PDB file of C-alpha atoms in Angstrom:
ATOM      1  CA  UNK A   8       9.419 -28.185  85.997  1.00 43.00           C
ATOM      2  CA  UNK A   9      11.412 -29.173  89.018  1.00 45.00           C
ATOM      3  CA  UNK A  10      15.201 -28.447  88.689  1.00 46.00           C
ATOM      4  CA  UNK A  11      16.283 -32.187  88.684  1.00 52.00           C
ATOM      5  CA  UNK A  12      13.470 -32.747  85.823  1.00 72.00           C
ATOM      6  CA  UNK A  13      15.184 -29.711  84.203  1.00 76.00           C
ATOM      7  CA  UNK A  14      18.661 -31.567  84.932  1.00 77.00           C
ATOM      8  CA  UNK A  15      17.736 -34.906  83.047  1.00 79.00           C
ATOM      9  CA  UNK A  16      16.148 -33.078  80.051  1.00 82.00           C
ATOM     10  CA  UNK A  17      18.903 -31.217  78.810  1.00 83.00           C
ATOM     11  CA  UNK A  18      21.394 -33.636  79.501  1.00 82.00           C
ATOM     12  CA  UNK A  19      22.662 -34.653  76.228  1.00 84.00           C
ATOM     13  CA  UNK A  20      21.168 -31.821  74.376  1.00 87.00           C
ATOM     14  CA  UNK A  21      22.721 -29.768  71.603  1.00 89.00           C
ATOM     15  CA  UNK A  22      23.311 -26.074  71.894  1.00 90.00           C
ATOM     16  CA  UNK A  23      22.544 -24.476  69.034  1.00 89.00           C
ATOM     17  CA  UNK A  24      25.246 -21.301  68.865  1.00 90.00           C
ATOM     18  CA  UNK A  25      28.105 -23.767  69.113  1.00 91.00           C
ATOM     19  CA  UNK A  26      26.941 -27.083  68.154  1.00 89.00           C
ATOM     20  CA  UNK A  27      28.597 -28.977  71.414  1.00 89.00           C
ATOM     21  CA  UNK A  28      27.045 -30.796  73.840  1.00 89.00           C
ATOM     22  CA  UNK A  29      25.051 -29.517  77.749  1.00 87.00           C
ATOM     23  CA  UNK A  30      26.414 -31.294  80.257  1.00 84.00           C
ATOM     24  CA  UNK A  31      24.498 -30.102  83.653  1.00 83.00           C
ATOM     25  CA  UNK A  32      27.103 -31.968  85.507  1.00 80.00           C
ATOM     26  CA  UNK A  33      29.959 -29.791  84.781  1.00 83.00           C
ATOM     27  CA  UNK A  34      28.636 -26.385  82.714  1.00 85.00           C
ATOM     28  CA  UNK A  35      26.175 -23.622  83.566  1.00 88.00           C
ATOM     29  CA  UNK A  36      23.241 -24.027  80.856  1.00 89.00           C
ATOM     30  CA  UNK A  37      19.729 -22.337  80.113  1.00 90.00           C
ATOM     31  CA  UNK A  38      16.764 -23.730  78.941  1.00 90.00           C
ATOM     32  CA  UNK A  39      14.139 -21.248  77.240  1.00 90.00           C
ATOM     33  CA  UNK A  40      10.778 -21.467  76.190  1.00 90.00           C
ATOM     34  CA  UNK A  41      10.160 -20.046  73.014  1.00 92.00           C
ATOM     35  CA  UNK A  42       6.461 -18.769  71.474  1.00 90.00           C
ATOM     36  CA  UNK A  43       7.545 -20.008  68.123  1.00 89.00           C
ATOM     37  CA  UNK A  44       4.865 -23.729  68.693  1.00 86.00           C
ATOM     38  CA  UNK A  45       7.597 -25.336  66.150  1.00 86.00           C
ATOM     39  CA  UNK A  46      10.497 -24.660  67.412  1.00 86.00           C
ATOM     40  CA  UNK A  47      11.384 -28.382  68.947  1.00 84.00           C
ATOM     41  CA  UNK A  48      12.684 -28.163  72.565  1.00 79.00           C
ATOM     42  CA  UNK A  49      15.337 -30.303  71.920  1.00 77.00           C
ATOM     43  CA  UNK A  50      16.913 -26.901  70.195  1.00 78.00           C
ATOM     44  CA  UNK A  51      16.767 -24.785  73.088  1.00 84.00           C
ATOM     45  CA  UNK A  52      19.083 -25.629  75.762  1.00 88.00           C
ATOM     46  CA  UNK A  53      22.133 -23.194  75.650  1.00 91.00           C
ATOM     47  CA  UNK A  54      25.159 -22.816  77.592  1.00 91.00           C
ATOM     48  CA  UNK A  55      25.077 -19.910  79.685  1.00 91.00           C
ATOM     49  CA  UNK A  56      28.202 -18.505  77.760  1.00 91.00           C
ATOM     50  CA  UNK A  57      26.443 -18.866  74.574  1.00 92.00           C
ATOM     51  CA  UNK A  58      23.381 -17.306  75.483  1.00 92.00           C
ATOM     52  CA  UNK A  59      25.428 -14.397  76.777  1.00 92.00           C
ATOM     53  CA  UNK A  60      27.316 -14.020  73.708  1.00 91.00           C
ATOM     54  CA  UNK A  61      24.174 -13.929  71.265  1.00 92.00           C
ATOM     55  CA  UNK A  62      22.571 -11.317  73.145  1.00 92.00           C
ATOM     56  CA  UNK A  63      25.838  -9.296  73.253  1.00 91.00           C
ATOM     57  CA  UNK A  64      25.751  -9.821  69.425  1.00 91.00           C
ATOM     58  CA  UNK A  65      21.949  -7.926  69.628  1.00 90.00           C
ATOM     59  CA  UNK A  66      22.943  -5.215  71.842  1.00 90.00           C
ATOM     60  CA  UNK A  67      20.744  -6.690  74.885  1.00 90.00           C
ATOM     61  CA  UNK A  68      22.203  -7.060  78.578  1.00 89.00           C
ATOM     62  CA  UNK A  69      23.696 -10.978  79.268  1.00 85.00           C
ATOM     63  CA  UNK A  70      21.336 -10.779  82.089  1.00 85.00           C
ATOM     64  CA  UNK A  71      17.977 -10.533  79.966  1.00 89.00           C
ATOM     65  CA  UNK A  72      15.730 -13.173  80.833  1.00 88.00           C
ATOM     66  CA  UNK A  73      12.782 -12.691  78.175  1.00 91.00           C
ATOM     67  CA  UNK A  74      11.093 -10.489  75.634  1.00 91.00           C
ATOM     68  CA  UNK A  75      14.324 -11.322  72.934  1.00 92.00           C
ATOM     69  CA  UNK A  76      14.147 -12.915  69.444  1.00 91.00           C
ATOM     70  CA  UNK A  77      14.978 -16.767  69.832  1.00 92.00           C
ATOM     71  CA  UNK A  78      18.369 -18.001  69.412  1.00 91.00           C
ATOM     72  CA  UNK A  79      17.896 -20.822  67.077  1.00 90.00           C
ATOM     73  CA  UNK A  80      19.022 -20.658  64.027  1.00 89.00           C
ATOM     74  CA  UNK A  81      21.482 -17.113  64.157  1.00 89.00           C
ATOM     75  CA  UNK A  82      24.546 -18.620  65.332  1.00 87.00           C
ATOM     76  CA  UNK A  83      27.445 -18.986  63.132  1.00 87.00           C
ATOM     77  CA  UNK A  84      27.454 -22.997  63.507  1.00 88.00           C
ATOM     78  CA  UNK A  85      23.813 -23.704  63.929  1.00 87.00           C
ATOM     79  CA  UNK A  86      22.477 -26.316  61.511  1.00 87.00           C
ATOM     80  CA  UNK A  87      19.327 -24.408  60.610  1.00 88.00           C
ATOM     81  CA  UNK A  88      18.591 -22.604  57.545  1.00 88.00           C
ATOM     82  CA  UNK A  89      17.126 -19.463  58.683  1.00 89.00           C
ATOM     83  CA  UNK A  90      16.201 -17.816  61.942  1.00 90.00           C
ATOM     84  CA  UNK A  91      13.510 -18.595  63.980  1.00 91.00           C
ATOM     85  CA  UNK A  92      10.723 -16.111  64.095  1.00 91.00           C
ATOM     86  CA  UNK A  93       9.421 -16.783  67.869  1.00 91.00           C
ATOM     87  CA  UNK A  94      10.241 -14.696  71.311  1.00 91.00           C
ATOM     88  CA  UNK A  95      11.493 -16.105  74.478  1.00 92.00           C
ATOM     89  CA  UNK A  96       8.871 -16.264  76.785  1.00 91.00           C
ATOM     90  CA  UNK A  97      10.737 -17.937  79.708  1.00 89.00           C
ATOM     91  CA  UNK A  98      13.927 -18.842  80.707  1.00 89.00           C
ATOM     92  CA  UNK A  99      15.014 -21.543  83.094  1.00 89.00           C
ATOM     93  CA  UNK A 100      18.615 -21.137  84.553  1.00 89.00           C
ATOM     94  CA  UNK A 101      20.263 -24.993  85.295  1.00 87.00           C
ATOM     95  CA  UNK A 102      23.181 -24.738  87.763  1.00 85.00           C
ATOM     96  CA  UNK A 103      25.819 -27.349  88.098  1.00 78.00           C
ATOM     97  CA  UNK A 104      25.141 -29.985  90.754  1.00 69.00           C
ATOM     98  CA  UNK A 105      27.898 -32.179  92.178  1.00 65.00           C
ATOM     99  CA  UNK A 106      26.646 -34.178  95.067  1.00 63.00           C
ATOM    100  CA  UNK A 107      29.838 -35.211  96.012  1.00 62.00           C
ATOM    101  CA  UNK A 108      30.265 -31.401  96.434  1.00 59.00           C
ATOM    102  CA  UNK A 109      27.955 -31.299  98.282  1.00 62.00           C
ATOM    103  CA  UNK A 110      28.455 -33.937 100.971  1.00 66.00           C
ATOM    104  CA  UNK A 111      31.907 -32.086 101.293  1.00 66.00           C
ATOM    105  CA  UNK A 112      30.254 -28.359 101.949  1.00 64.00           C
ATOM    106  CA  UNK A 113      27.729 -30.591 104.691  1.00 69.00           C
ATOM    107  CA  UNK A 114      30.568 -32.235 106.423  1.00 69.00           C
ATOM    108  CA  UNK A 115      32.712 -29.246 106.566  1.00 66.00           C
ATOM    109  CA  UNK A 116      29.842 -27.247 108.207  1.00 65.00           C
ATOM    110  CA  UNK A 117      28.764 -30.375 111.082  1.00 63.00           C
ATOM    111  CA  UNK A 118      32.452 -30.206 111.638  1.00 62.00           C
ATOM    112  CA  UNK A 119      32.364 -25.987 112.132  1.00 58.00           C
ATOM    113  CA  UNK A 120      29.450 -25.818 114.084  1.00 55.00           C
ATOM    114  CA  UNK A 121      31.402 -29.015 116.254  1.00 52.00           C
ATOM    115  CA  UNK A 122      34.574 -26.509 116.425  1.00 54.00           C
ATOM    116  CA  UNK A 123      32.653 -23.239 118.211  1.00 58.00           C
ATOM    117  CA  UNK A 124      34.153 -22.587 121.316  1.00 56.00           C
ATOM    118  CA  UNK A 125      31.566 -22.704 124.681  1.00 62.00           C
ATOM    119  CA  UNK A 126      30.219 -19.314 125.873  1.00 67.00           C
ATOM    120  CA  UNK A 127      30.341 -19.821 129.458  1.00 69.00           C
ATOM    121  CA  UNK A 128      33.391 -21.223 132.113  1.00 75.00           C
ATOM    122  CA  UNK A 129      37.242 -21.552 132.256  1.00 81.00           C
ATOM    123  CA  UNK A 130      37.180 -23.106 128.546  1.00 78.00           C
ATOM    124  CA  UNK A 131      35.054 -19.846 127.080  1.00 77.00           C
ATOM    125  CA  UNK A 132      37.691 -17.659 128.824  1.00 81.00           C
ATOM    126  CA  UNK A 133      40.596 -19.641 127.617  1.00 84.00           C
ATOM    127  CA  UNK A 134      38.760 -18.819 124.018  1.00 81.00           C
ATOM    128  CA  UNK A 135      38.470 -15.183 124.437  1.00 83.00           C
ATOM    129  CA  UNK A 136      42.371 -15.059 125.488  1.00 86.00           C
ATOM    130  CA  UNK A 137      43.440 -17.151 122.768  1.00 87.00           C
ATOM    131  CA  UNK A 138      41.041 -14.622 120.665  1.00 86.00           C
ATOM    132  CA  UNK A 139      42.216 -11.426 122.407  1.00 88.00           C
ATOM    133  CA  UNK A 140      45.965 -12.777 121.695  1.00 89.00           C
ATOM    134  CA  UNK A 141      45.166 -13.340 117.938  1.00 88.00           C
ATOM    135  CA  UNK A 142      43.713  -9.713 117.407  1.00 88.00           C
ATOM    136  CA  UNK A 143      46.907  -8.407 119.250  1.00 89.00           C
ATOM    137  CA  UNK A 144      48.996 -10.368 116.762  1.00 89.00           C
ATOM    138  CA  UNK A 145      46.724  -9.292 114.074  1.00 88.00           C
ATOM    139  CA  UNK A 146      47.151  -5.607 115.147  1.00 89.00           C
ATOM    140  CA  UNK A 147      50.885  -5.765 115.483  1.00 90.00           C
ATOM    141  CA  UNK A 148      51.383  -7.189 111.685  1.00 88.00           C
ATOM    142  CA  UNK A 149      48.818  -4.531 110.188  1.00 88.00           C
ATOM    143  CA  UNK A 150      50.713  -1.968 111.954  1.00 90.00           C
ATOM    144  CA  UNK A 151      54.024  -3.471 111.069  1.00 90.00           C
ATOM    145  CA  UNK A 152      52.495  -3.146 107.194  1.00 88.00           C
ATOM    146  CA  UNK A 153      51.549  -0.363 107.447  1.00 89.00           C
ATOM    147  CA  UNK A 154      55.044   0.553 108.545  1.00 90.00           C
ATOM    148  CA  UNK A 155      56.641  -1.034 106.014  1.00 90.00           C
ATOM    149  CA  UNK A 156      54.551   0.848 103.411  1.00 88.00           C
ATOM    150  CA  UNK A 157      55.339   4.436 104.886  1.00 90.00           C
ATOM    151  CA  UNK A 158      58.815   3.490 104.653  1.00 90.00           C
ATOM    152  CA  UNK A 159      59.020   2.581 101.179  1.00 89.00           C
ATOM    153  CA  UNK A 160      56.594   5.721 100.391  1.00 89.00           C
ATOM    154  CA  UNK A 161      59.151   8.152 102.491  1.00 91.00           C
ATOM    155  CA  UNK A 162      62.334   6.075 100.329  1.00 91.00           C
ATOM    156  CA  UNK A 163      60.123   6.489  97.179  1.00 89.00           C
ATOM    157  CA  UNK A 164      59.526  10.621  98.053  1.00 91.00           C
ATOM    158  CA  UNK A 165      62.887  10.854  99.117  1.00 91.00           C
ATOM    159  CA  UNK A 166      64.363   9.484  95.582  1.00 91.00           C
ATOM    160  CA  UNK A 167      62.174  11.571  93.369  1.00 90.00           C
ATOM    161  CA  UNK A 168      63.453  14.449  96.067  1.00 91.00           C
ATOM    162  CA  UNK A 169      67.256  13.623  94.879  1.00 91.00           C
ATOM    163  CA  UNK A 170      66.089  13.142  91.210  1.00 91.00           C
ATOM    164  CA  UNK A 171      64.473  16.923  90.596  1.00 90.00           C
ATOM    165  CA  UNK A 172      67.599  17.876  93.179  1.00 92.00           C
ATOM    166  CA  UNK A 173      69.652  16.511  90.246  1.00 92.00           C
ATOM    167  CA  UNK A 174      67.711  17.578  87.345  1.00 90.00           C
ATOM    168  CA  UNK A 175      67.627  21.259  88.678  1.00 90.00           C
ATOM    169  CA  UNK A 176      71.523  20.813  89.634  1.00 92.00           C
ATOM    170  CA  UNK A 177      71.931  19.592  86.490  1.00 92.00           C
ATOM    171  CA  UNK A 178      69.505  22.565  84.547  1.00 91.00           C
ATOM    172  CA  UNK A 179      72.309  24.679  86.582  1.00 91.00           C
ATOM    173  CA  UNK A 180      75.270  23.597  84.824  1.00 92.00           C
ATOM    174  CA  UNK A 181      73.736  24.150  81.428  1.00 92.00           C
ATOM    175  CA  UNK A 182      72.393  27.147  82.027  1.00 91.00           C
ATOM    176  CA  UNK A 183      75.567  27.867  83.172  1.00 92.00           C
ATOM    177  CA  UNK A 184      77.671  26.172  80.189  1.00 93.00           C
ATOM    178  CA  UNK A 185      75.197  28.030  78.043  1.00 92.00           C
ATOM    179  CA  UNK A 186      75.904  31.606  79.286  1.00 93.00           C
ATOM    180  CA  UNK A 187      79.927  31.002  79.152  1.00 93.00           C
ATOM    181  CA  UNK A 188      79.391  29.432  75.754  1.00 93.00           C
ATOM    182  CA  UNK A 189      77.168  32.973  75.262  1.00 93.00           C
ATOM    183  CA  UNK A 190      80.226  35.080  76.568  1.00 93.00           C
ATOM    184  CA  UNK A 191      82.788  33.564  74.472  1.00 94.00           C
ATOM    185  CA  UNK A 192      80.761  33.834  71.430  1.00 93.00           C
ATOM    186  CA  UNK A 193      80.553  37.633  72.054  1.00 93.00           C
ATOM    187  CA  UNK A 194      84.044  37.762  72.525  1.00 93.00           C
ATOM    188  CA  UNK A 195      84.979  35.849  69.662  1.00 93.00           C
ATOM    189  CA  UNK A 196      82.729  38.689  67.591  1.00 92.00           C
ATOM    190  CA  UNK A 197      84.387  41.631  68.991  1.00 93.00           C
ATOM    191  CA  UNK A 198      87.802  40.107  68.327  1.00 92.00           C
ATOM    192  CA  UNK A 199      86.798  39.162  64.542  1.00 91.00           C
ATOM    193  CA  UNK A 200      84.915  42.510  64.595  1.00 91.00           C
ATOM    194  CA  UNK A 201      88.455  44.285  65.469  1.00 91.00           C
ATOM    195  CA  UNK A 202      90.220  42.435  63.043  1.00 89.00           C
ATOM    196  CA  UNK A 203      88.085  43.529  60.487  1.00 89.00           C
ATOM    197  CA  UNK A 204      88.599  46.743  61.554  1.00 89.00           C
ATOM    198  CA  UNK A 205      91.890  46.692  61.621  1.00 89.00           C
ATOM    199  CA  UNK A 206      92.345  44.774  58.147  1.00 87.00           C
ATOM    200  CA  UNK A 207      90.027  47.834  56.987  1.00 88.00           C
ATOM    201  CA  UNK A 208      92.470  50.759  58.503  1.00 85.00           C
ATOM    202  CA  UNK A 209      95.227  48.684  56.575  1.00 81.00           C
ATOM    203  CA  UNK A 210      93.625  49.144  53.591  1.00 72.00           C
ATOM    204  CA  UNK A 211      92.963  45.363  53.186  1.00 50.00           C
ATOM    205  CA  UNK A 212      96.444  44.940  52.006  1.00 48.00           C
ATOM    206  CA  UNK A 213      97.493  43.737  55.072  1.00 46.00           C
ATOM    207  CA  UNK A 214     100.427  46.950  55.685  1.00 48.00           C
ATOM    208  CA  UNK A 215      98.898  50.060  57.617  1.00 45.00           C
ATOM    209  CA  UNK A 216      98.752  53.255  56.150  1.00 48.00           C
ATOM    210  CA  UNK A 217     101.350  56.227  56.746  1.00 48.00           C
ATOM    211  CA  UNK A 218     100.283  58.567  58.511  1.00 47.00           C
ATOM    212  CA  UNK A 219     101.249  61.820  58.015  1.00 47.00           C
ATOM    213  CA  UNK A 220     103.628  61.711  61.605  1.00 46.00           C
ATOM    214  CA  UNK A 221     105.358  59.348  60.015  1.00 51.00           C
ATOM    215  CA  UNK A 222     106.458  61.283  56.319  1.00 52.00           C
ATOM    216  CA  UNK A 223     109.532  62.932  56.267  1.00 55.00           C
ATOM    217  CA  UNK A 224     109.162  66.385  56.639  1.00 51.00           C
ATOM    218  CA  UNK A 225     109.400  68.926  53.236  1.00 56.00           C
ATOM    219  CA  UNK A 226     111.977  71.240  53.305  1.00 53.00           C
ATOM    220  CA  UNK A 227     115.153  72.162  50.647  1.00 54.00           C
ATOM    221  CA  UNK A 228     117.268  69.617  49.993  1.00 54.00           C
ATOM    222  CA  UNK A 229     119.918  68.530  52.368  1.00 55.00           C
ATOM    223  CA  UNK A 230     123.129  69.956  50.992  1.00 53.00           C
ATOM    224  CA  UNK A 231     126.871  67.638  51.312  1.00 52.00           C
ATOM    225  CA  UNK A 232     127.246  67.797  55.704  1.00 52.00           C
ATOM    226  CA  UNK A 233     130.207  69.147  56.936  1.00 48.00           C
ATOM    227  CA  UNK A 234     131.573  65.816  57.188  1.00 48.00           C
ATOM    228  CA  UNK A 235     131.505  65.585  53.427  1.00 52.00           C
ATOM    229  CA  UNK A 236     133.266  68.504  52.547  1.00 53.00           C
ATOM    230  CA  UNK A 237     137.067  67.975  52.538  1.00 54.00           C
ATOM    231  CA  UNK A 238     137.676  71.887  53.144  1.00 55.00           C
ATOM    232  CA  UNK A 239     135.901  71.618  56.126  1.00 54.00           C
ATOM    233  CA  UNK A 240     137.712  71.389  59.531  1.00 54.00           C
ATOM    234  CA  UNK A 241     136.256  69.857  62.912  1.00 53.00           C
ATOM    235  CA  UNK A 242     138.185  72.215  64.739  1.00 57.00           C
ATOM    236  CA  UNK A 243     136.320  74.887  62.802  1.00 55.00           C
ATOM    237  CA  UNK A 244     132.933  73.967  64.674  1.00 54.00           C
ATOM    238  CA  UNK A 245     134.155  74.648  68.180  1.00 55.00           C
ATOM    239  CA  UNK A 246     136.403  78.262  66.867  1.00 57.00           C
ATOM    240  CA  UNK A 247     134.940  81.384  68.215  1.00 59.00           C
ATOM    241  CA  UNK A 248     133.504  84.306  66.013  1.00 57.00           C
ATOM    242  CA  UNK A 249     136.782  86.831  64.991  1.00 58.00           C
ATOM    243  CA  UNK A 250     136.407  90.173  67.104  1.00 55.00           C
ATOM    244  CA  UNK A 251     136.312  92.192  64.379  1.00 53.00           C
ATOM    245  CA  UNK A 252     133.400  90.906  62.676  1.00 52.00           C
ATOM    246  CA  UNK A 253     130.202  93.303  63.556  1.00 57.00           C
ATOM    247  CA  UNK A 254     126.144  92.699  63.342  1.00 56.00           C
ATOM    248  CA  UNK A 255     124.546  95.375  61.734  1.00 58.00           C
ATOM    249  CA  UNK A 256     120.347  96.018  62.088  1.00 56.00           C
ATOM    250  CA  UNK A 257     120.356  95.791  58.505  1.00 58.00           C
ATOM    251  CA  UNK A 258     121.503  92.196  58.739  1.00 56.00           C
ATOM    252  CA  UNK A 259     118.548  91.513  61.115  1.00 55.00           C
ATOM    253  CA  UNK A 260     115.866  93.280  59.714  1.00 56.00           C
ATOM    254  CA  UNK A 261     116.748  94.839  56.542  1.00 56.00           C
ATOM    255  CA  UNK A 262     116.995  98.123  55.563  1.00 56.00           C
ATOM    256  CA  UNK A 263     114.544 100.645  57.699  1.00 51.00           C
ATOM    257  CA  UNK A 264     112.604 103.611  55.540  1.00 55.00           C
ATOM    258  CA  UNK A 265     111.851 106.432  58.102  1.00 50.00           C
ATOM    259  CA  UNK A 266     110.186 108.838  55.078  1.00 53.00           C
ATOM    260  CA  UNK A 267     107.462 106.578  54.843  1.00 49.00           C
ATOM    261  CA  UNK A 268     104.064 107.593  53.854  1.00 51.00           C
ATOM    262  CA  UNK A 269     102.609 105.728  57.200  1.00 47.00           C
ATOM    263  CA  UNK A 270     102.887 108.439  58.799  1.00 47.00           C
ATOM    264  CA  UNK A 271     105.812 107.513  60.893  1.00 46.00           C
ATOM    265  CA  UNK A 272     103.575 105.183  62.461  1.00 46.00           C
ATOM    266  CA  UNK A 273     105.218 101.932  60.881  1.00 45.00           C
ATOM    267  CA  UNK A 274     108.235 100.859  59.308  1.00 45.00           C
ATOM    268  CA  UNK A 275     109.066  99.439  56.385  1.00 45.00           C
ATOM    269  CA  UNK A 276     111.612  96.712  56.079  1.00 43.00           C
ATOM    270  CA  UNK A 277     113.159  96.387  52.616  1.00 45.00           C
ATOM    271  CA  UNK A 278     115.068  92.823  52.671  1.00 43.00           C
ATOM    272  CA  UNK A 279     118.236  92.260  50.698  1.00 45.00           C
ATOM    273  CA  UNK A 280     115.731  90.107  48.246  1.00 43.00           C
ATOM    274  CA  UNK A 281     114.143  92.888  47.181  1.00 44.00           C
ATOM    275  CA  UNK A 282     110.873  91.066  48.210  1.00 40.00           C
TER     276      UNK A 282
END
């Protein structure tokens, strides 16, 4: 079949996945032939979409052409009970055709080839100048780009530069926070740890202990002072010993027994006590 016999056939036909109407004018369809000798070929223009979607829907390639199950009858909208049982033998691709579209694409390329600048004399070297100056321009605007785009690369390096500057500034700081934070905890537990100790040498009472430096000294009993006894003169403290009174060895040591039964190699010193 010629493609503007193909054109005029399906035009009006119903496509079977979606129910809606080929237009070749406007929408990409398909036309297939099917081995199926009953399956009317009024049923088996598609649009290209649809096709594309029921062999997506059977695991094939949208670009299979033949050797699948026919489409008639396994859409969701299809008015047909049950599926067709032929294969698609052939398929016949129908392409949109505008003819005003394509006067314009003719027109535009008379007027092109009508535009081309001579090869040879003053008007082919005016051409190449004007071309030579246009590649110059050209150049100088890629390379401008392209020095636009290392700039904002270098500004973009440079601010993630400043940013890990800052974090690791910034991981400074805590780390240092952390390790005064660290030394004042430990100094807060040795000064709890000396109270305790100290609340512990006070007996947890809260008073320290006396030591023994600080009891009085045992000893007889302090008789009444000088001062207390009415008999007793100040003037008496500063008198001198009388002259006639005498210190004997016995007052010092006691009596001495020379017949001793050391030997005459000691002494014995019998105290007024008798002791």
């Amino acid at each position: 079949m010629a493609s503007e016999t193909l054109h005029e056939e399906v035009a009006g036909n119903v496509c079977d996945w979606c129910q809606s109407i080929c237009d070749p004018a406007v929408q990409e369809l398909n036309a297939l032939t099917c081995s199926f000798a009953e399956c009317p070929e009024t049923s088996m223009s598609y649009h290209q979409t649809c096709l594309e979607k029921y062999l997506k829907s059977i695991k094939l390639d949208k670009g299979r052409k033949t050797g699948f199950a026919c489409p008639r009858g396994c859409g969701a909208k299809t008015c047909y009970d049950r599926p067709c049982p032929g294969r698609i033998l052939k398929s016949h691709p129908i392409h949109v055709v505008n003819e005003e579209g394509k006067k314009r694409r003719k027109a535009a390329a008379v007027a092109h080839a009508g535009d081309q600048a001579p090869k040879f004399g003053p008007a082919a070297k005016a051409a190449k100048a004007a071309a030579a100056e246009q590649a110059k321009r050209e150049k100088e605007l890629k390379m401008a780009k392209d020095a636009e785009k290392r700039r904002r690369e270098e500004e973009k390096m440079a601010a993630a530069a400043r940013a890990r500057q800052a974090d690791k500034d910034a991981s400074k700081r805590e780390h240092k926070a952390a390790e005064e934070a660290r030394k004042l905890a430990e100094a807060r537990e040795l000064a709890a740890a000396a109270k305790r100790e100290l609340q512990l040498a006070r007996g947890g009472s809260g008073d320290l202990r006396r030591s023994s430096l600080d009891k009085p000294a045992r000893g007889p009993k302090p008789g009444p002072t000088r001062g207390t006894d009415p008999s007793w003169d100040a003037r008496d403290a500063f008198a001198p010993p009388p002259r006639s009174a005498t210190i004997s060895l016995s007052d010092l040591f006691g009596e001495v027994d020379v017949n001793s039964d050391n030997g005459g190699g000691g002494s014995s010193v019998n105290s007024d006590n008798g002791g």
